[in-house]
Each structure stands twice: as C-alpha cells, then as structure tokens.
CSV table of C-alpha atoms in Angstrom, one decimal:
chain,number,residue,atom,x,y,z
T,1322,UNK,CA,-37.8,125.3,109.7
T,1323,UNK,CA,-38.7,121.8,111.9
T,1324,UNK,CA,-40.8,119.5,110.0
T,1325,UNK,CA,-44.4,118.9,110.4
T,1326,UNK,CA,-46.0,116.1,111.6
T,1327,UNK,CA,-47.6,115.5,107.8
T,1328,UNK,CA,-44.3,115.5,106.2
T,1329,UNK,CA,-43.0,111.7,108.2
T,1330,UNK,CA,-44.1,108.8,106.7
T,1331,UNK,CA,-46.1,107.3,109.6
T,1332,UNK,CA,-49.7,105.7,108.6
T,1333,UNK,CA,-47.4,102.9,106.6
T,1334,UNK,CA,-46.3,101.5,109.9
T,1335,UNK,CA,-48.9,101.7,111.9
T,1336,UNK,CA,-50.4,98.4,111.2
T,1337,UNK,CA,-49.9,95.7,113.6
T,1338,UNK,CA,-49.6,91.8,113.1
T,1339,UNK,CA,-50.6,89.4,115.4
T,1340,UNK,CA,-48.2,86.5,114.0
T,1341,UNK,CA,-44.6,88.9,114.7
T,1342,UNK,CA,-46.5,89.9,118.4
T,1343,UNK,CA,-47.4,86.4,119.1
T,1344,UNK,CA,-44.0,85.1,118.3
T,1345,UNK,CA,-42.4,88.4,120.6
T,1346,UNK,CA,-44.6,86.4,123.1
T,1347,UNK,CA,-43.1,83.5,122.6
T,1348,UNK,CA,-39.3,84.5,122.3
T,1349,UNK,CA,-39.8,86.6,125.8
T,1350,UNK,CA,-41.8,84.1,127.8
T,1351,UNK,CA,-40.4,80.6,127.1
T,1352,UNK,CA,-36.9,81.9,127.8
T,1353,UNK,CA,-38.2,83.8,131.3
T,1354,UNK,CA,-39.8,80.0,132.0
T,1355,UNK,CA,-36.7,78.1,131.3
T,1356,UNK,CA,-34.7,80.4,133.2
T,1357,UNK,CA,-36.4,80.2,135.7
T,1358,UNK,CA,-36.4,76.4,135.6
T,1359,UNK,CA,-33.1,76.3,135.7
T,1360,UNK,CA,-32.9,77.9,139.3
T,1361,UNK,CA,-33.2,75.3,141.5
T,1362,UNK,CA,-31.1,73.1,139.6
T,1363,UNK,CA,-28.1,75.5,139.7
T,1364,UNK,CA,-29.2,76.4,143.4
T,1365,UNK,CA,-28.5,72.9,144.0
T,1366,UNK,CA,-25.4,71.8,141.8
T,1367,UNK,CA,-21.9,72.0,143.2
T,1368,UNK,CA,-19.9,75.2,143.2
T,1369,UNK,CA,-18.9,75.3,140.1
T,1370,UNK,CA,-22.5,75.2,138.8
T,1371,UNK,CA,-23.9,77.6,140.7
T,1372,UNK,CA,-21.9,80.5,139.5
T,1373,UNK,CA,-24.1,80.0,136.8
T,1374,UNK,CA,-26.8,81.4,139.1
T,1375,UNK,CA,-25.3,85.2,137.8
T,1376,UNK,CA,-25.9,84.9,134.8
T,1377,UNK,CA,-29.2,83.2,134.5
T,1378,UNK,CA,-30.4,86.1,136.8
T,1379,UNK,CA,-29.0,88.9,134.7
T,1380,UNK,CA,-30.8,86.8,131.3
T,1381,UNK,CA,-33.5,86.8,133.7
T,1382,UNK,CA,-33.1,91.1,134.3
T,1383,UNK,CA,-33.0,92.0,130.8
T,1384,UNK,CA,-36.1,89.3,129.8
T,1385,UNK,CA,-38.2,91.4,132.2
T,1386,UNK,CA,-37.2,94.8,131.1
T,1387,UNK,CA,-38.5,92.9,127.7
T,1388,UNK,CA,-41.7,91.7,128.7
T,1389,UNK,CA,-42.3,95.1,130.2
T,1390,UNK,CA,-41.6,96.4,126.7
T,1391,UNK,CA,-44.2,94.2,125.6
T,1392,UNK,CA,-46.8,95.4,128.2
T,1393,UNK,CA,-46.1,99.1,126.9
T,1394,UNK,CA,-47.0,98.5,123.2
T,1395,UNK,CA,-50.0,96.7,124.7
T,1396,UNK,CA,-51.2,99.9,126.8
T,1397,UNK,CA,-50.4,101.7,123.4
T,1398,UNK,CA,-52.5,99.5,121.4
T,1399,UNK,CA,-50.0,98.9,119.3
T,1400,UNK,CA,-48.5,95.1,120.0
T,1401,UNK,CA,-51.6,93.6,118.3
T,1402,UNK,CA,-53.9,94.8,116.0
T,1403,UNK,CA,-57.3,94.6,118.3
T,1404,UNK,CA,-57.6,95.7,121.5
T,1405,UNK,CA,-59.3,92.6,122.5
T,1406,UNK,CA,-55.5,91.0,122.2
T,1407,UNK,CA,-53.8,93.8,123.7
T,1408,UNK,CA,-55.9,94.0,126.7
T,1409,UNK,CA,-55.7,90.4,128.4
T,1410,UNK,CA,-51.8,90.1,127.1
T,1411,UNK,CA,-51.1,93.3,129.0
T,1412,UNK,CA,-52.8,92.6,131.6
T,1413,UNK,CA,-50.8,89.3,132.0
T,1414,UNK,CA,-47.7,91.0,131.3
T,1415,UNK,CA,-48.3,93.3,133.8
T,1416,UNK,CA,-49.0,90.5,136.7
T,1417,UNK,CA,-45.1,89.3,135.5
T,1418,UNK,CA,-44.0,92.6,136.0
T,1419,UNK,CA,-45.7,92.6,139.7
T,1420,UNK,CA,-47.1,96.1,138.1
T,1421,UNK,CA,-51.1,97.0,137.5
T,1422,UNK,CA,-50.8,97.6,133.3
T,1423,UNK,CA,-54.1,99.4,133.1
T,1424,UNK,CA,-53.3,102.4,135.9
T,1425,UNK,CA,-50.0,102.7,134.5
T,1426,UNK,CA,-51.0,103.0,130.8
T,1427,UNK,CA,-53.1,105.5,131.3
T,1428,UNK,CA,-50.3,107.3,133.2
T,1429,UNK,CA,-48.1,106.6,130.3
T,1430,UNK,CA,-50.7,107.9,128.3
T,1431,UNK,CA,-50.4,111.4,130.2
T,1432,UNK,CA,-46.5,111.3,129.6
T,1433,UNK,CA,-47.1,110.9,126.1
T,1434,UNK,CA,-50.1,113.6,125.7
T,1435,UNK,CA,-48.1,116.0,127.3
T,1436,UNK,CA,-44.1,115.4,126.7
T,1437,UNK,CA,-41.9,118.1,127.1
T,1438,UNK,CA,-44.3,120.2,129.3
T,1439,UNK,CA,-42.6,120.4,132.7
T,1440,UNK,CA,-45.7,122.1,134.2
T,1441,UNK,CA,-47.6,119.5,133.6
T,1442,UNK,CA,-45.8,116.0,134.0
T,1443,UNK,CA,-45.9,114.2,137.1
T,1444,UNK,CA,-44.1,110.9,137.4
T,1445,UNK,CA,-40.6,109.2,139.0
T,1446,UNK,CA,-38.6,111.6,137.1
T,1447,UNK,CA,-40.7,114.8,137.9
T,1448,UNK,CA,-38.2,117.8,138.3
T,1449,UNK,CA,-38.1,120.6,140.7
T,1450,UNK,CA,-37.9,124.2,139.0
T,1451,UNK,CA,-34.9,126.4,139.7
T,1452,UNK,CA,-36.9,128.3,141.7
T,1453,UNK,CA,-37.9,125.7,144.3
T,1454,UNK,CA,-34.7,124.6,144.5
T,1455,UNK,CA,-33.4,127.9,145.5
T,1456,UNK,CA,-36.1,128.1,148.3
T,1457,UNK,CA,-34.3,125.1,149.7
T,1458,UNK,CA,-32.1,124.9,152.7
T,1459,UNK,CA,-28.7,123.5,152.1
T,1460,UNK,CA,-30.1,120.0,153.5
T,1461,UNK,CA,-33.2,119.7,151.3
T,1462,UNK,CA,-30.7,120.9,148.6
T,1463,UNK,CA,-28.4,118.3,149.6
T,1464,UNK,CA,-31.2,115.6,150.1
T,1465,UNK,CA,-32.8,116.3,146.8
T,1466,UNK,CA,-29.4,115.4,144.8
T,1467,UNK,CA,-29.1,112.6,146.7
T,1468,UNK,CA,-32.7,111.4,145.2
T,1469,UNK,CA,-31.6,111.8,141.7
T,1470,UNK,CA,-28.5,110.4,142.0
T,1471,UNK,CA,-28.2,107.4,139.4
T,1472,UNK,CA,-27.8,104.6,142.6
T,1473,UNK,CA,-31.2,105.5,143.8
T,1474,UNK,CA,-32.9,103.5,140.8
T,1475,UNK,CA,-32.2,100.5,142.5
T,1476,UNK,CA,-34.1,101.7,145.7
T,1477,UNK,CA,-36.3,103.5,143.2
T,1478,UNK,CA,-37.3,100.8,141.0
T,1479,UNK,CA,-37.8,98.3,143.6
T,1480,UNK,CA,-40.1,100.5,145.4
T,1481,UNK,CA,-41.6,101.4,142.0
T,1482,UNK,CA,-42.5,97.4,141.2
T,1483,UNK,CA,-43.0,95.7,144.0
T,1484,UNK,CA,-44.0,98.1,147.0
T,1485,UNK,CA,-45.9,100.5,145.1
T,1486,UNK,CA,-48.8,99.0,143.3
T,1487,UNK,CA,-49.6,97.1,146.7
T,1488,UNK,CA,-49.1,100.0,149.1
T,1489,UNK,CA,-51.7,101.4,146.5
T,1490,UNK,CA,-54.2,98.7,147.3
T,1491,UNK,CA,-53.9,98.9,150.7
T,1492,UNK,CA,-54.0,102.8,151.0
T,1493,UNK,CA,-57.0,102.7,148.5
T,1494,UNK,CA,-58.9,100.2,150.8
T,1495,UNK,CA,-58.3,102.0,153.7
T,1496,UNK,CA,-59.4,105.6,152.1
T,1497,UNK,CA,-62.5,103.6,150.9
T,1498,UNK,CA,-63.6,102.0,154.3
T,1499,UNK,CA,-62.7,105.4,156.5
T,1500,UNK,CA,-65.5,107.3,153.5
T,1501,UNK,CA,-67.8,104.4,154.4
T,1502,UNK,CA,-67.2,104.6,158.1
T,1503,UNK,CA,-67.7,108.7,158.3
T,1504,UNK,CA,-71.2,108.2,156.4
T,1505,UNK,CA,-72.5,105.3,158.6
T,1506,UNK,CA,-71.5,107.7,161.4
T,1507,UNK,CA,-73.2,110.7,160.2
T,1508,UNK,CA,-76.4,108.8,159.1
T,1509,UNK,CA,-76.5,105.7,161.5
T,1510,UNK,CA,-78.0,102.8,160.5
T,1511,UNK,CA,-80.1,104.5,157.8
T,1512,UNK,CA,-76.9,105.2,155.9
T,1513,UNK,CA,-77.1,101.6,155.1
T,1514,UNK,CA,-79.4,101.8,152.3
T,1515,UNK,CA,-77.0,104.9,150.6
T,1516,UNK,CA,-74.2,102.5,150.4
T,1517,UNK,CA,-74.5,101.8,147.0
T,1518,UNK,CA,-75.0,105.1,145.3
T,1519,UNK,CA,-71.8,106.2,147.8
T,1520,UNK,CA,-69.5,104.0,146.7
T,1521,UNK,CA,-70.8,104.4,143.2
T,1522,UNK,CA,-69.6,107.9,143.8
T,1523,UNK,CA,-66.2,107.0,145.7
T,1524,UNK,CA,-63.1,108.6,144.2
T,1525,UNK,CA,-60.1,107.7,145.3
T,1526,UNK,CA,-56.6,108.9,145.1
T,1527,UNK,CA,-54.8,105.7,144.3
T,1528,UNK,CA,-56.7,105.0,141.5
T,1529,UNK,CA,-58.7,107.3,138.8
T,1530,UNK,CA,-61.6,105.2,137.2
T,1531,UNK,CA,-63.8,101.9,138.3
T,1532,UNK,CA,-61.8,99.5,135.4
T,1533,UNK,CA,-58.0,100.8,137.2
T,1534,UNK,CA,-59.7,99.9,140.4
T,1535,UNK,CA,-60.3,96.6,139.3
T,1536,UNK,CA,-56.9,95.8,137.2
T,1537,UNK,CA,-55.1,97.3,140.6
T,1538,UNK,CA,-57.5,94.2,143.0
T,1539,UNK,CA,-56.7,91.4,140.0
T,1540,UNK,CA,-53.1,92.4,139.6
T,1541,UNK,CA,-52.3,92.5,143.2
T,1542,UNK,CA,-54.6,88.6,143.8
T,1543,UNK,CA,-52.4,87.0,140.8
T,1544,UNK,CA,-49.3,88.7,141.7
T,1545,UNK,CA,-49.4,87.8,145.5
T,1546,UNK,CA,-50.7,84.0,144.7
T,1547,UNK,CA,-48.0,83.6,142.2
T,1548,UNK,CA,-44.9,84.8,144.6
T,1549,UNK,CA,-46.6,82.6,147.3
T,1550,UNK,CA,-46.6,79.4,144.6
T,1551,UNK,CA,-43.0,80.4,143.1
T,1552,UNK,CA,-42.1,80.7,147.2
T,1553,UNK,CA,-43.4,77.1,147.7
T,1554,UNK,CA,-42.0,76.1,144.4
T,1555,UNK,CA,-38.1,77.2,144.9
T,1556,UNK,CA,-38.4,77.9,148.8
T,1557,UNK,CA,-39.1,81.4,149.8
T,1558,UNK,CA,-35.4,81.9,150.7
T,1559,UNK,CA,-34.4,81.3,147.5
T,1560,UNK,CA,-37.4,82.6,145.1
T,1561,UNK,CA,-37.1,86.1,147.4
T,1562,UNK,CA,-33.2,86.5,146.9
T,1563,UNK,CA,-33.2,85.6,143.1
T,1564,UNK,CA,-36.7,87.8,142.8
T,1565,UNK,CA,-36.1,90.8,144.1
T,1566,UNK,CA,-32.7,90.7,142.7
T,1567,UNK,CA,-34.2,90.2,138.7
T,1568,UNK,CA,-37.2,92.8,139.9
T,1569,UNK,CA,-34.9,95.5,141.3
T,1570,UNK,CA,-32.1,95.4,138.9
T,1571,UNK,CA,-35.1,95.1,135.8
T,1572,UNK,CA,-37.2,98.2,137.2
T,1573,UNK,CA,-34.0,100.2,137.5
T,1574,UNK,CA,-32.9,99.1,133.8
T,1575,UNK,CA,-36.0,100.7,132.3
T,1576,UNK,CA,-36.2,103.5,134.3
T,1577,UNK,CA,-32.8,104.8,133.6
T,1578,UNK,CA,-34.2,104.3,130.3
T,1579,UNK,CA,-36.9,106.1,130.6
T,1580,UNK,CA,-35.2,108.9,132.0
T,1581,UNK,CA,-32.1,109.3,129.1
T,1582,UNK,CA,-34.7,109.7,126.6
T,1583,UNK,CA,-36.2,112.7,128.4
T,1584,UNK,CA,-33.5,114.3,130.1
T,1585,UNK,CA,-30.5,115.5,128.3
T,1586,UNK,CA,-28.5,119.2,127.5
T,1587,UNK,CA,-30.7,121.2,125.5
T,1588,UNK,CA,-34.1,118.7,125.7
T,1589,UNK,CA,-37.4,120.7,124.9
T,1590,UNK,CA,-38.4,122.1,127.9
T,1591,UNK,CA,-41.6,124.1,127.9
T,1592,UNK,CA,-44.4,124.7,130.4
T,1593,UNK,CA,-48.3,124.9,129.7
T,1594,UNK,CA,-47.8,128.2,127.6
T,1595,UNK,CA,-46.0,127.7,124.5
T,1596,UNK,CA,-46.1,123.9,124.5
T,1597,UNK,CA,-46.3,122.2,121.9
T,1598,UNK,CA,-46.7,118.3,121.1
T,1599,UNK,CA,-43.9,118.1,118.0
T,1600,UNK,CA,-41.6,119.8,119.6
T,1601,UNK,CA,-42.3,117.7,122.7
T,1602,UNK,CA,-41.8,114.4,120.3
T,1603,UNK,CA,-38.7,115.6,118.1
T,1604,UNK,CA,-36.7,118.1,120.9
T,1605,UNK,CA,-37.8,116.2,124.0
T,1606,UNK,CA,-37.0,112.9,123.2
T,1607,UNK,CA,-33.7,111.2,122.6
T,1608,UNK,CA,-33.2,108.0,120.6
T,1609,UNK,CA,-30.1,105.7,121.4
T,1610,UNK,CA,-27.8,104.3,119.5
T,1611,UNK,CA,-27.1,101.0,121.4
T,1612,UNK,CA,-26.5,97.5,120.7
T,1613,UNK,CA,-28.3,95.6,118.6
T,1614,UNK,CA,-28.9,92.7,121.3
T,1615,UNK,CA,-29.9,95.8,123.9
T,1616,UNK,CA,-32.4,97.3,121.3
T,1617,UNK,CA,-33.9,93.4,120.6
T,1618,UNK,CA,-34.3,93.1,124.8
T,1619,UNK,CA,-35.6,96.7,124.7
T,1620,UNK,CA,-37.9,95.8,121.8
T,1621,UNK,CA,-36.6,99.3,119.6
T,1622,UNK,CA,-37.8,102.1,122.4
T,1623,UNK,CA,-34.3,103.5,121.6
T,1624,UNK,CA,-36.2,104.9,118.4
T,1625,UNK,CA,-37.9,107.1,120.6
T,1626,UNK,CA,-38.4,110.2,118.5
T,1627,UNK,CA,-40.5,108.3,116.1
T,1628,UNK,CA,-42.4,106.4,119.0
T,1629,UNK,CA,-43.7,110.0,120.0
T,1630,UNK,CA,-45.0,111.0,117.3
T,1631,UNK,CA,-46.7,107.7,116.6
T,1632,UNK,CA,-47.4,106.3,119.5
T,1633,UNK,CA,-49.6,103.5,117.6
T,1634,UNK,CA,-46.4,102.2,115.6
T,1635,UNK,CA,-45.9,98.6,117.1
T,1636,UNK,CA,-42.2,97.9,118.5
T,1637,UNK,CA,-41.7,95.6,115.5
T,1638,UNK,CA,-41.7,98.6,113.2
T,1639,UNK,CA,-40.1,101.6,114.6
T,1640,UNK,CA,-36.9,101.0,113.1
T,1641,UNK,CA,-38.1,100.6,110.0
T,1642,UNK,CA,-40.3,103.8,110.5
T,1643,UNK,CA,-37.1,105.6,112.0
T,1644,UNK,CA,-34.9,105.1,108.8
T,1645,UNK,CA,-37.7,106.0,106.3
T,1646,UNK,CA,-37.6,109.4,107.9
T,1647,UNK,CA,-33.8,109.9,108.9
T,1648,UNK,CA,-33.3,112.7,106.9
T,1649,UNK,CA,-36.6,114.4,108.9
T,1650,UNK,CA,-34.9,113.2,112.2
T,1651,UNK,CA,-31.3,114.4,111.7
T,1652,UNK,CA,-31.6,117.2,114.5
T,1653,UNK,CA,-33.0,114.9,117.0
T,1654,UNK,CA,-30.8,114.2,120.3
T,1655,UNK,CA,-29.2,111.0,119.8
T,1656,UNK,CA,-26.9,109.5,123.0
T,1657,UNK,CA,-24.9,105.7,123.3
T,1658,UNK,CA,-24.5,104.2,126.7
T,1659,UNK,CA,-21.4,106.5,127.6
T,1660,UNK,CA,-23.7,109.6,127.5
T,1661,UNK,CA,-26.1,108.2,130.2
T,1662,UNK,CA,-23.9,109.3,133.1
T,1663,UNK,CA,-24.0,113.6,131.9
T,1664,UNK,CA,-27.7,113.2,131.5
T,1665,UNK,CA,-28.5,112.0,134.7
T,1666,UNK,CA,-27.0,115.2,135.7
T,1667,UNK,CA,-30.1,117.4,134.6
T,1668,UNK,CA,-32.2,117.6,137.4
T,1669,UNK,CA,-33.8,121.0,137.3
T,1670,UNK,CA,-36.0,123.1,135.5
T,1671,UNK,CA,-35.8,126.2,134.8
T,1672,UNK,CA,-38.9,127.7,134.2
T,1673,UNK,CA,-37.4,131.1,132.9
T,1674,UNK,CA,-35.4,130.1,130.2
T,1675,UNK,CA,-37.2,126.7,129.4
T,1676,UNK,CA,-33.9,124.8,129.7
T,1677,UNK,CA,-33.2,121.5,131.9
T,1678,UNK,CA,-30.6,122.4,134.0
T,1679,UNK,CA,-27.9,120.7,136.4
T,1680,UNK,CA,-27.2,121.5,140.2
T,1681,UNK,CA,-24.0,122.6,139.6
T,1682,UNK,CA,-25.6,125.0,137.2
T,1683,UNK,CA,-28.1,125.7,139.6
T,1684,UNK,CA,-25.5,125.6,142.6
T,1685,UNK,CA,-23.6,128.8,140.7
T,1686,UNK,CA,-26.9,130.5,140.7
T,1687,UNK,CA,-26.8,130.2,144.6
T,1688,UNK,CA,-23.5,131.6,144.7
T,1689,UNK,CA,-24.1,134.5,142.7
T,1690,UNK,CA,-27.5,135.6,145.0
C-alpha cells in the first residue's frame, strides 16, 4: 500500500528564512558579477589567459541554471517567507534569465497541479500518444525523433530563453492592435470611445491575465536595455558570443533536468481519468542522485519527489525533508547522470496502457500492423 500524503513529515519544513535566501542571493549573484567582470580582461590577455575564457563561461552556465533555481522557489513562494520578497526577487531573477518569471510560474504552476496527467500537460517536453504517432507518415515519424533527440536542447533552450519570451511580445502586440484595428473598422470613428472597455476585455494568446501581460512588457524593457548596455560594455561581438553561449548551454542544462525527472521506464503515466496527484508526486517524479557541487548549483531540485508533494518547502530544506521520510520514499525512481541518456529515450505515450513508451517500442508496434 503507497503512503498517504498525511503520513510524510512535511509542515516542519515548510518554513522559509529570509537570512539562508538572502545569502543564496548573494553566493549566486556576486559570483555571476565577477565572472562576468572577468571577461574582458581574459578577452584581452595573451593566449594563455584567454583559455581561461572556457571555463569562466561554463562557471558562468551553471550560475545561471542556479539563479533560475532561485527564480523557481520564488514563483513557488517558497525562497522567502512573504510574497512581497518573492515577487520583486523573481521578478529580477527572471530579467537575468532573459525569461518573464510571472507567465512562467504560473505555467509551472500547471505542471505541478497536474503532474503525471499526460492528457492534460502542455509544455517543451509534451509527448505525442502512441496513437498519433502511428497516424504519422514515415517523415513526420522520422522528424518527430529528430525533435526529442537530446542535441535539440541546445536549439531548444536557446529558443526557449531568448527568442521565446520576445517573439511573445511581439505576437501579443500584433494580436492586440489587429482586435483594435477590426473594431475601429466595423464601428468607424465612434469605436473610439469603446476602446477602453475592449481592451479591458482583450484576451490574448500569449499571455493569460493583465499582471503576465505586464511582467511579459517589464521583462522584455529590462532585458533588451541590459543586452544593449552589456553590448556597449564588452562590445556586442564579444557580449553576444560569450551570451548566447552561457544562455544556450544554461537553458539546455535545466531542461534536460527537467525532463529526467519526468520521463523515465515505468514513470506514472495517467490521463484525466484515474489521475491522481500522489501518484503524480511519488511515481512521476524521479529524484537524482548527483554530485554534491551539481545539487548546490541546482539548489536540491534533484529531491524532486519531495518537491512535489510540497511544493512550498524552500530549496534550502528539501534534503533535509527528503531524508526525514526515506523510508516513505524507498519506491520512488531514483537515476545518476549515466541514466539520463535511456530516459531521453521515452518519447511516447501510450494512452492504453498508461505507460511512457520509446520509438523503438512504438516502432515494433508499426511492424506488427
């Protein structure tokens, strides 16, 4: 019999403090500074000093995929104790991420609410079912491997940072003044005065509520101004080869993450009917057993189980909170680095028989039709 939610010990951990998160903020964001300080400075030293360049940039990758870390405890509420610290620090975190934090919290949100439901999630790691896959011709079979093969993160997460959130904008503008346009044109100019109460009313597709609509504008005005100071600072050149190197190589970091703790042989795999939220927590959800200098960079998320069922227990305590219930968590999937290659391999979902599956699996299925 799986435990219950009421038999972990959770409410002990849930308690954030604002001295361990301010000094996370510190031992992330001074080290990001002087890194970046020390650019230019290698950029211009002789040979010999500037294949120190590498590494700075790959300190540089893996304070990122921190401070994004950092941005997700903030949209969980959890980094701080009040959400009048969580909010502006997320925010910020999210302009050094180049990604809105608001819009994709309350995306995250989703993920959370509704883990393990294949139905339901929509996201960069959304599955086809076995099903659709079938219906495929051998190209769009062929095609659709190709998009979840490991490599594509790095097209994936630069896309997913730094073309996404302002392709957003921009498509969001543009739906907003073509809804204004077709109402002046349908009403003339006494279509003026219902301006207001329409774009009151204005939904969009890129973004859900008024406050993401806003975090998407500020995000995108700080985040432009500060590449076009860093630009002036370092010389574009420079600033856009070391930038889109840390950004890329960062995005795709915790996205692979993201996706290991999801996707693996014999994850919980439900749709809408059935689902359930434990299940989704303990079954669909993996936790790592890494390095301790990976865990400190990915501030704990390898306890991942425990992060699912308390979503509210800061970074800073999710180890703790793992090993008070190990004996409750003993079933749950637990991977190291070396099994991140066979679960990039599920792909598929199988709707029937509620099981991840991979395209070779799925390819035998072809074979046997």
């Amino acid at each position: 019999m799986s435990p219950r939610r009421r038999d972990f010990q959770l409410e002990a951990f849930r308690q954030g403090d604002d001295r361990i998160a301010s000094w996370q903020l510190i031992n992330t964001l001074l080290p990001t500074a002087l890194l970046w300080v020390s650019v230019p400075t290698l950029a211009a030293a002789g040979p010999a000093l500037r294949l120190l360049l590498l590494p700075v940039l790959l300190l540089l990758v893996l304070f990122s995929a921190r401070s994004f870390a950092l941005m997700h405890d903030c949209g969980h509420e959890s980094l701080f104790k009040t959400r009048w610290l969580n909010r502006p620090v997320g925010f910020l975190l999210g302009c050094l991420n180049a990604i809105p934090q608001h819009p994709w919290s309350r995306g995250h949100a989703f993920h959370h609410k509704h883990n393990g439901n294949w139905d339901r999630y929509r996201g960069p790691s959304a599955l086809l079912t076995l099903s659709d896959y079938l219906a495929l011709s051998p190209r769009q079979r062929w095609f659709y491997g190709l998009s979840r093969h490991p490599l594509m993160l790095i097209p994936g997460g630069c896309y997913y940072l730094l073309v996404r959130p302002r392709l957003e904008l921009v498509l969001g503008v543009a739906e907003w003044l073509t809804s204004m346009a077709s109402h002046l044109s349908q009403k003339g100019l006494a279509g003026l005065a219902e301006l207001p109460k329409l774009n009151r009313n204005f939904r969009s597709s890129h973004w859900y509520t008024s406050a993401e609509c806003i975090d998407l504008f500020a995000n995108n005005l700080l985040v432009l101004t500060s590449w076009w100071l860093m630009g002036s600072w370092l010389g574009h050149g420079l600033f856009w080869s070391c930038y889109l190197f840390v950004m890329t190589l960062s995005a795709a970091l915790f996205l692979c993450i993201f996706f290991v703790q999801h996707n693996f042989a014999d994850s919980y795999a439900s749709g809408n009917e059935g689902w359930d939220y434990q299940r989704g927590a303990l079954e669909g959800s993996s936790n790592l057993e890494m390095p301790a200098i990976l865990n400190w960079f990915w501030a704990d998320i390898s306890f991942h189980s425990i992060h699912h069922l308390c979503e509210r227990i800061p970074n800073y305590r999710l180890r703790a909170c793992h090993e008070a219930n190990a004996v409750l968590l003993e079933d749950c999937a637990r991977l190291r680095l070396e099994d991140f290659p066979s679960s990039f391999r599920y792909v598929l979902w199988n709707s029937d028989t509620k099981k991840l599956l991979t395209l070779t699996e799925a390819n035998v299925s072809v074979a046997n039709c």
